[in-house]
Amino acid sequence: MTDLELDVRPILRNGGEPFGAIMGAVNSLLPGQRLKLFATFRPEPLFRVMEAKGFGFEATPLADGDWQVLFTPQAPDLVSGGSTPDNPDSWADPNHYLDLTDLDPPEPMVRILARLEDMDEGEVLFALLAREPLFLFPEIKARGHAWAGDFDASGTAYRLMVRAGRQT
């Protein structure tokens, strides 16, 4: 079986966020198929996400300073069990993506909370923000949702994943 190749270097060089393209490629893999990813940097945050999905990885620097990473599916018994709200590594793939980096507060918070209103319990939202949404976190928690987030490797974008809780 051939590896599925995904080159996200053009997306990165144009200032884009390749996470959606990577997750789309992961979701299209055939059982046992590997993903060969090309990036402009060693994608450390992606390693944790892929490990949670049951993939091991081998990162290799290329001669031009870029990276090739081969993600290989691991044996099913190495993959963790069901999803729990407190363990982001066990969450499903995001079903909703929002790039809110061009918006000023409070618009990102308003849009994230509005999207969560339409999501079913357990669905996951991925949002890209220009800053850490400190005022959003208490709102998410008060509404029964769970969140996980951090800054990207450059420190210029905040990546937020929100798992929808039970709607009342």
Short mmCIF file of C-alpha atoms in Angstrom, two decimals:
data_model
loop_
_atom_site.label_atom_id
_atom_site.label_comp_id
_atom_site.label_asym_id
_atom_site.label_seq_id
_atom_site.Cartn_x
_atom_site.Cartn_y
_atom_site.Cartn_z
CA MET A 1 0.00 0.00 0.00
CA THR A 2 1.38 3.40 -0.92
CA ASP A 3 1.72 6.21 1.57
CA LEU A 4 -0.66 9.15 1.29
CA GLU A 5 1.48 12.25 0.77
CA LEU A 6 0.47 15.71 1.92
CA ASP A 7 2.67 18.75 1.35
CA VAL A 8 1.54 21.63 3.56
CA ARG A 9 4.58 23.80 2.82
CA PRO A 10 2.70 26.02 0.31
CA ILE A 11 -0.06 26.60 2.89
CA LEU A 12 2.48 27.51 5.57
CA ARG A 13 4.51 29.76 3.27
CA ASN A 14 1.32 31.68 2.40
CA GLY A 15 0.55 32.21 6.08
CA GLY A 16 -2.23 29.62 6.21
CA GLU A 17 -3.17 27.08 8.87
CA PRO A 18 -2.84 23.51 7.54
CA PHE A 19 -4.53 21.68 10.44
CA GLY A 20 -7.79 21.19 8.54
CA ALA A 21 -5.97 19.80 5.49
CA ILE A 22 -3.96 17.44 7.69
CA MET A 23 -7.05 16.15 9.49
CA GLY A 24 -8.81 15.74 6.15
CA ALA A 25 -5.92 13.63 4.91
CA VAL A 26 -5.89 11.56 8.13
CA ASN A 27 -9.61 10.91 7.78
CA SER A 28 -9.14 9.71 4.21
CA LEU A 29 -6.45 7.14 5.08
CA LEU A 30 -7.23 3.53 4.35
CA PRO A 31 -6.78 1.02 7.19
CA GLY A 32 -3.05 0.52 7.73
CA GLN A 33 -2.07 3.32 5.35
CA ARG A 34 0.67 5.78 6.39
CA LEU A 35 0.65 9.57 5.98
CA LYS A 36 3.80 11.23 4.68
CA LEU A 37 3.67 14.92 5.61
CA PHE A 38 5.98 17.66 4.35
CA ALA A 39 6.23 20.84 6.44
CA THR A 40 8.48 23.87 6.78
CA PHE A 41 9.16 23.05 10.45
CA ARG A 42 9.15 20.07 12.80
CA PRO A 43 5.43 19.97 13.71
CA GLU A 44 5.78 19.16 17.43
CA PRO A 45 2.14 19.97 18.43
CA LEU A 46 0.86 17.63 15.72
CA PHE A 47 2.76 14.69 17.19
CA ARG A 48 0.56 14.67 20.32
CA VAL A 49 -2.62 14.91 18.24
CA MET A 50 -1.53 12.04 16.00
CA GLU A 51 -0.43 9.89 18.92
CA ALA A 52 -3.92 10.30 20.40
CA LYS A 53 -5.29 9.05 17.08
CA GLY A 54 -3.11 5.96 17.27
CA PHE A 55 -0.20 6.99 15.04
CA GLY A 56 3.51 6.76 15.68
CA PHE A 57 5.82 9.12 13.85
CA GLU A 58 9.28 9.45 12.39
CA ALA A 59 10.47 13.01 11.68
CA THR A 60 13.32 13.56 9.25
CA PRO A 61 14.93 16.91 8.42
CA LEU A 62 15.33 17.56 4.69
CA ALA A 63 18.38 19.14 3.06
CA ASP A 64 16.58 22.46 2.52
CA GLY A 65 15.61 22.82 6.21
CA ASP A 66 12.06 21.52 5.74
CA TRP A 67 10.76 18.36 7.44
CA GLN A 68 9.24 15.08 6.35
CA VAL A 69 7.19 13.23 8.91
CA LEU A 70 5.90 9.71 8.38
CA PHE A 71 2.87 8.90 10.53
CA THR A 72 2.31 5.17 10.89
CA PRO A 73 -0.82 3.61 12.40
CA GLN A 74 -0.05 1.65 15.55
CA ALA A 75 -1.61 -1.61 16.67
CA PRO A 76 -5.21 -1.11 17.87
CA ASP A 77 -4.33 -2.30 21.37
CA LEU A 78 -1.94 0.67 21.71
CA VAL A 79 -4.72 3.18 21.10
CA SER A 80 -6.47 4.58 24.13
CA GLY A 81 -10.13 3.91 24.87
CA GLY A 82 -13.21 6.09 24.58
CA SER A 83 -13.50 9.83 24.65
CA THR A 84 -13.69 11.69 27.94
CA PRO A 85 -14.27 15.43 28.27
CA ASP A 86 -11.27 15.83 30.57
CA ASN A 87 -8.86 14.15 28.16
CA PRO A 88 -8.49 16.15 24.90
CA ASP A 89 -6.33 13.41 23.45
CA SER A 90 -9.41 11.17 23.38
CA TRP A 91 -11.70 13.68 21.64
CA ALA A 92 -13.06 13.10 18.15
CA ASP A 93 -11.62 14.98 15.20
CA PRO A 94 -12.93 18.55 14.95
CA ASN A 95 -16.12 18.85 12.87
CA HIS A 96 -16.06 22.63 12.84
CA TYR A 97 -13.21 24.99 11.95
CA LEU A 98 -13.10 28.73 12.54
CA ASP A 99 -10.27 31.06 11.55
CA LEU A 100 -10.90 34.10 13.72
CA THR A 101 -7.44 35.64 13.57
CA ASP A 102 -8.64 38.79 11.76
CA LEU A 103 -11.39 39.64 14.24
CA ASP A 104 -11.18 41.98 17.22
CA PRO A 105 -12.64 41.06 20.63
CA PRO A 106 -15.33 40.18 21.48
CA GLU A 107 -16.28 38.89 18.01
CA PRO A 108 -14.23 35.64 18.26
CA MET A 109 -15.92 34.80 21.56
CA VAL A 110 -19.36 35.59 20.15
CA ARG A 111 -18.80 33.38 17.09
CA ILE A 112 -17.40 30.45 19.09
CA LEU A 113 -20.29 30.52 21.57
CA ALA A 114 -22.82 30.80 18.72
CA ARG A 115 -21.28 27.81 16.94
CA LEU A 116 -21.33 25.76 20.15
CA GLU A 117 -25.07 26.38 20.43
CA ASP A 118 -25.59 24.39 17.22
CA MET A 119 -23.24 21.51 18.02
CA ASP A 120 -24.19 18.12 19.39
CA GLU A 121 -22.64 16.75 22.56
CA GLY A 122 -19.16 15.39 21.88
CA GLU A 123 -18.59 17.34 18.66
CA VAL A 124 -15.33 19.27 18.57
CA LEU A 125 -14.65 22.79 17.32
CA PHE A 126 -11.18 23.97 16.28
CA ALA A 127 -10.60 27.72 16.30
CA LEU A 128 -7.57 29.75 15.37
CA LEU A 129 -7.29 33.04 17.24
CA ALA A 130 -4.95 36.03 17.30
CA ARG A 131 -4.72 35.93 21.12
CA GLU A 132 -5.50 33.70 24.08
CA PRO A 133 -9.25 34.07 24.78
CA LEU A 134 -9.07 34.54 28.55
CA PHE A 135 -12.65 35.83 28.86
CA LEU A 136 -14.00 32.95 26.81
CA PHE A 137 -12.76 30.16 29.10
CA PRO A 138 -15.19 30.84 31.99
CA GLU A 139 -18.07 31.04 29.51
CA ILE A 140 -17.15 27.70 27.98
CA LYS A 141 -16.92 26.05 31.38
CA ALA A 142 -20.16 27.61 32.64
CA ARG A 143 -22.01 26.18 29.64
CA GLY A 144 -20.71 22.66 30.29
CA HIS A 145 -18.17 22.44 27.48
CA ALA A 146 -14.50 21.45 27.75
CA TRP A 147 -11.56 23.15 26.09
CA ALA A 148 -7.86 22.74 25.39
CA GLY A 149 -5.56 25.24 23.74
CA ASP A 150 -2.09 26.58 23.27
CA PHE A 151 -0.06 28.92 21.11
CA ASP A 152 1.46 27.64 17.89
CA ALA A 153 5.23 27.21 17.58
CA SER A 154 5.68 30.81 16.43
CA GLY A 155 3.63 32.16 19.36
CA THR A 156 1.51 34.29 17.04
CA ALA A 157 -1.69 32.22 16.87
CA TYR A 158 -3.70 30.57 19.63
CA ARG A 159 -5.21 27.18 18.75
CA LEU A 160 -8.35 26.30 20.64
CA MET A 161 -10.30 23.06 20.64
CA VAL A 162 -13.70 22.97 22.34
CA ARG A 163 -15.65 19.78 22.97
CA ALA A 164 -19.38 20.49 23.17
CA GLY A 165 -21.06 19.41 26.38
CA ARG A 166 -24.64 18.36 26.84
CA GLN A 167 -27.11 21.00 25.65
CA THR A 168 -29.76 21.80 28.25
#
